[in-house]
């Protein structure tokens, strides 16, 4: 078949308004952010429960991180949640080390 409509090179479907995937509705994206933020706040006062909360936030965030491709809309919140989960683990580790040194 030599149908010119079947050629994908240069047909500009995306420029004509072809639908794009909406990654902002990826599972675990928003809950992962809020739980990771809660874990960071709780880590300042209660380090052991914050470890559990941070692990749950990391689980949700990794669930969304595996689904959303790099450069897609909605990936920034997932990366921010990963940073918050890492900061939670760092604060908990710091609190434990400081408690052991006392």
mmCIF file of C-alpha atoms in Angstrom:
data_model
loop_
_atom_site.group_PDB
_atom_site.id
_atom_site.type_symbol
_atom_site.label_atom_id
_atom_site.label_comp_id
_atom_site.label_asym_id
_atom_site.label_seq_id
_atom_site.Cartn_x
_atom_site.Cartn_y
_atom_site.Cartn_z
ATOM 1 C CA UNK A 1 0.000 0.000 0.000
ATOM 2 C CA UNK A 2 1.291 3.432 -0.857
ATOM 3 C CA UNK A 3 -1.332 5.508 0.883
ATOM 4 C CA UNK A 4 0.233 8.891 1.795
ATOM 5 C CA UNK A 5 -2.028 9.189 4.840
ATOM 6 C CA UNK A 6 -0.363 6.141 6.417
ATOM 7 C CA UNK A 7 3.083 7.719 6.493
ATOM 8 C CA UNK A 8 4.062 8.846 9.944
ATOM 9 C CA UNK A 9 7.114 10.916 9.012
ATOM 10 C CA UNK A 10 6.203 14.579 8.878
ATOM 11 C CA UNK A 11 2.441 14.182 9.245
ATOM 12 C CA UNK A 12 2.406 16.591 12.243
ATOM 13 C CA UNK A 13 -0.335 14.795 14.157
ATOM 14 C CA UNK A 14 0.738 16.285 17.467
ATOM 15 C CA UNK A 15 0.722 19.791 16.016
ATOM 16 C CA UNK A 16 -2.804 19.225 14.731
ATOM 17 C CA UNK A 17 -4.085 18.430 18.206
ATOM 18 C CA UNK A 18 -3.641 14.700 18.659
ATOM 19 C CA UNK A 19 -4.341 13.713 22.259
ATOM 20 C CA UNK A 20 -1.401 13.475 24.618
ATOM 21 C CA UNK A 21 -1.210 11.357 27.722
ATOM 22 C CA UNK A 22 -2.235 13.084 30.946
ATOM 23 C CA UNK A 23 0.416 12.027 33.455
ATOM 24 C CA UNK A 24 -0.963 14.334 36.146
ATOM 25 C CA UNK A 25 -3.447 11.594 37.045
ATOM 26 C CA UNK A 26 -0.778 8.919 37.634
ATOM 27 C CA UNK A 27 -1.536 6.760 40.680
ATOM 28 C CA UNK A 28 0.410 7.744 43.762
ATOM 29 C CA UNK A 29 1.617 11.103 42.441
ATOM 30 C CA UNK A 30 -0.294 13.498 44.699
ATOM 31 C CA UNK A 31 -0.694 11.206 47.741
ATOM 32 C CA UNK A 32 3.022 10.430 47.597
ATOM 33 C CA UNK A 33 3.863 14.119 47.751
ATOM 34 C CA UNK A 34 1.580 14.864 50.688
ATOM 35 C CA UNK A 35 2.636 11.794 52.668
ATOM 36 C CA UNK A 36 6.326 12.559 52.043
ATOM 37 C CA UNK A 37 5.756 16.136 53.216
ATOM 38 C CA UNK A 38 3.944 14.862 56.311
ATOM 39 C CA UNK A 39 6.846 12.509 56.994
ATOM 40 C CA UNK A 40 9.314 15.398 56.875
ATOM 41 C CA UNK A 41 7.215 17.459 59.296
ATOM 42 C CA UNK A 42 6.772 14.528 61.683
ATOM 43 C CA UNK A 43 10.513 13.694 61.502
ATOM 44 C CA UNK A 44 11.330 16.887 63.355
ATOM 45 C CA UNK A 45 9.417 15.742 66.456
ATOM 46 C CA UNK A 46 9.000 11.927 66.224
ATOM 47 C CA UNK A 47 11.724 10.194 64.203
ATOM 48 C CA UNK A 48 10.529 6.563 64.414
ATOM 49 C CA UNK A 49 6.928 7.144 63.222
ATOM 50 C CA UNK A 50 8.327 9.460 60.561
ATOM 51 C CA UNK A 51 10.341 6.541 59.233
ATOM 52 C CA UNK A 52 7.129 4.594 58.633
ATOM 53 C CA UNK A 53 5.339 7.592 57.136
ATOM 54 C CA UNK A 54 8.347 8.350 54.932
ATOM 55 C CA UNK A 55 8.430 4.740 53.715
ATOM 56 C CA UNK A 56 4.746 4.928 52.739
ATOM 57 C CA UNK A 57 5.353 8.232 50.955
ATOM 58 C CA UNK A 58 8.351 6.731 49.167
ATOM 59 C CA UNK A 59 6.232 3.751 48.099
ATOM 60 C CA UNK A 60 3.540 5.982 46.567
ATOM 61 C CA UNK A 61 6.128 8.216 44.945
ATOM 62 C CA UNK A 62 8.042 5.331 43.402
ATOM 63 C CA UNK A 63 4.766 3.952 42.069
ATOM 64 C CA UNK A 64 4.199 7.214 40.174
ATOM 65 C CA UNK A 65 7.894 7.617 39.247
ATOM 66 C CA UNK A 66 7.905 4.276 37.422
ATOM 67 C CA UNK A 67 4.832 5.230 35.369
ATOM 68 C CA UNK A 68 5.572 8.837 34.351
ATOM 69 C CA UNK A 69 8.198 9.142 31.592
ATOM 70 C CA UNK A 70 11.048 11.636 31.848
ATOM 71 C CA UNK A 71 10.132 15.112 30.664
ATOM 72 C CA UNK A 72 6.391 14.515 30.866
ATOM 73 C CA UNK A 73 4.044 16.981 32.484
ATOM 74 C CA UNK A 74 3.508 15.990 36.116
ATOM 75 C CA UNK A 75 6.970 14.521 36.711
ATOM 76 C CA UNK A 76 8.149 17.539 38.736
ATOM 77 C CA UNK A 77 5.835 16.828 41.677
ATOM 78 C CA UNK A 78 7.059 13.246 41.728
ATOM 79 C CA UNK A 79 10.700 14.341 41.795
ATOM 80 C CA UNK A 80 9.899 16.827 44.575
ATOM 81 C CA UNK A 81 8.234 14.038 46.575
ATOM 82 C CA UNK A 82 11.327 11.880 46.101
ATOM 83 C CA UNK A 83 13.443 14.742 47.453
ATOM 84 C CA UNK A 84 11.102 15.112 50.449
ATOM 85 C CA UNK A 85 11.265 11.377 51.172
ATOM 86 C CA UNK A 86 15.062 11.533 50.992
ATOM 87 C CA UNK A 87 15.106 14.536 53.303
ATOM 88 C CA UNK A 88 12.859 12.654 55.735
ATOM 89 C CA UNK A 89 15.291 9.740 55.815
ATOM 90 C CA UNK A 90 18.217 12.139 56.300
ATOM 91 C CA UNK A 91 16.510 13.957 59.198
ATOM 92 C CA UNK A 92 15.574 10.670 60.878
ATOM 93 C CA UNK A 93 19.134 9.352 60.495
ATOM 94 C CA UNK A 94 20.537 12.618 61.867
ATOM 95 C CA UNK A 95 18.157 12.545 64.857
ATOM 96 C CA UNK A 96 19.090 8.935 65.634
ATOM 97 C CA UNK A 97 22.827 9.650 65.396
ATOM 98 C CA UNK A 98 22.517 12.721 67.591
ATOM 99 C CA UNK A 99 20.491 10.749 70.141
ATOM 100 C CA UNK A 100 23.186 8.055 70.253
ATOM 101 C CA UNK A 101 25.952 10.623 70.771
ATOM 102 C CA UNK A 102 24.319 12.165 73.836
#
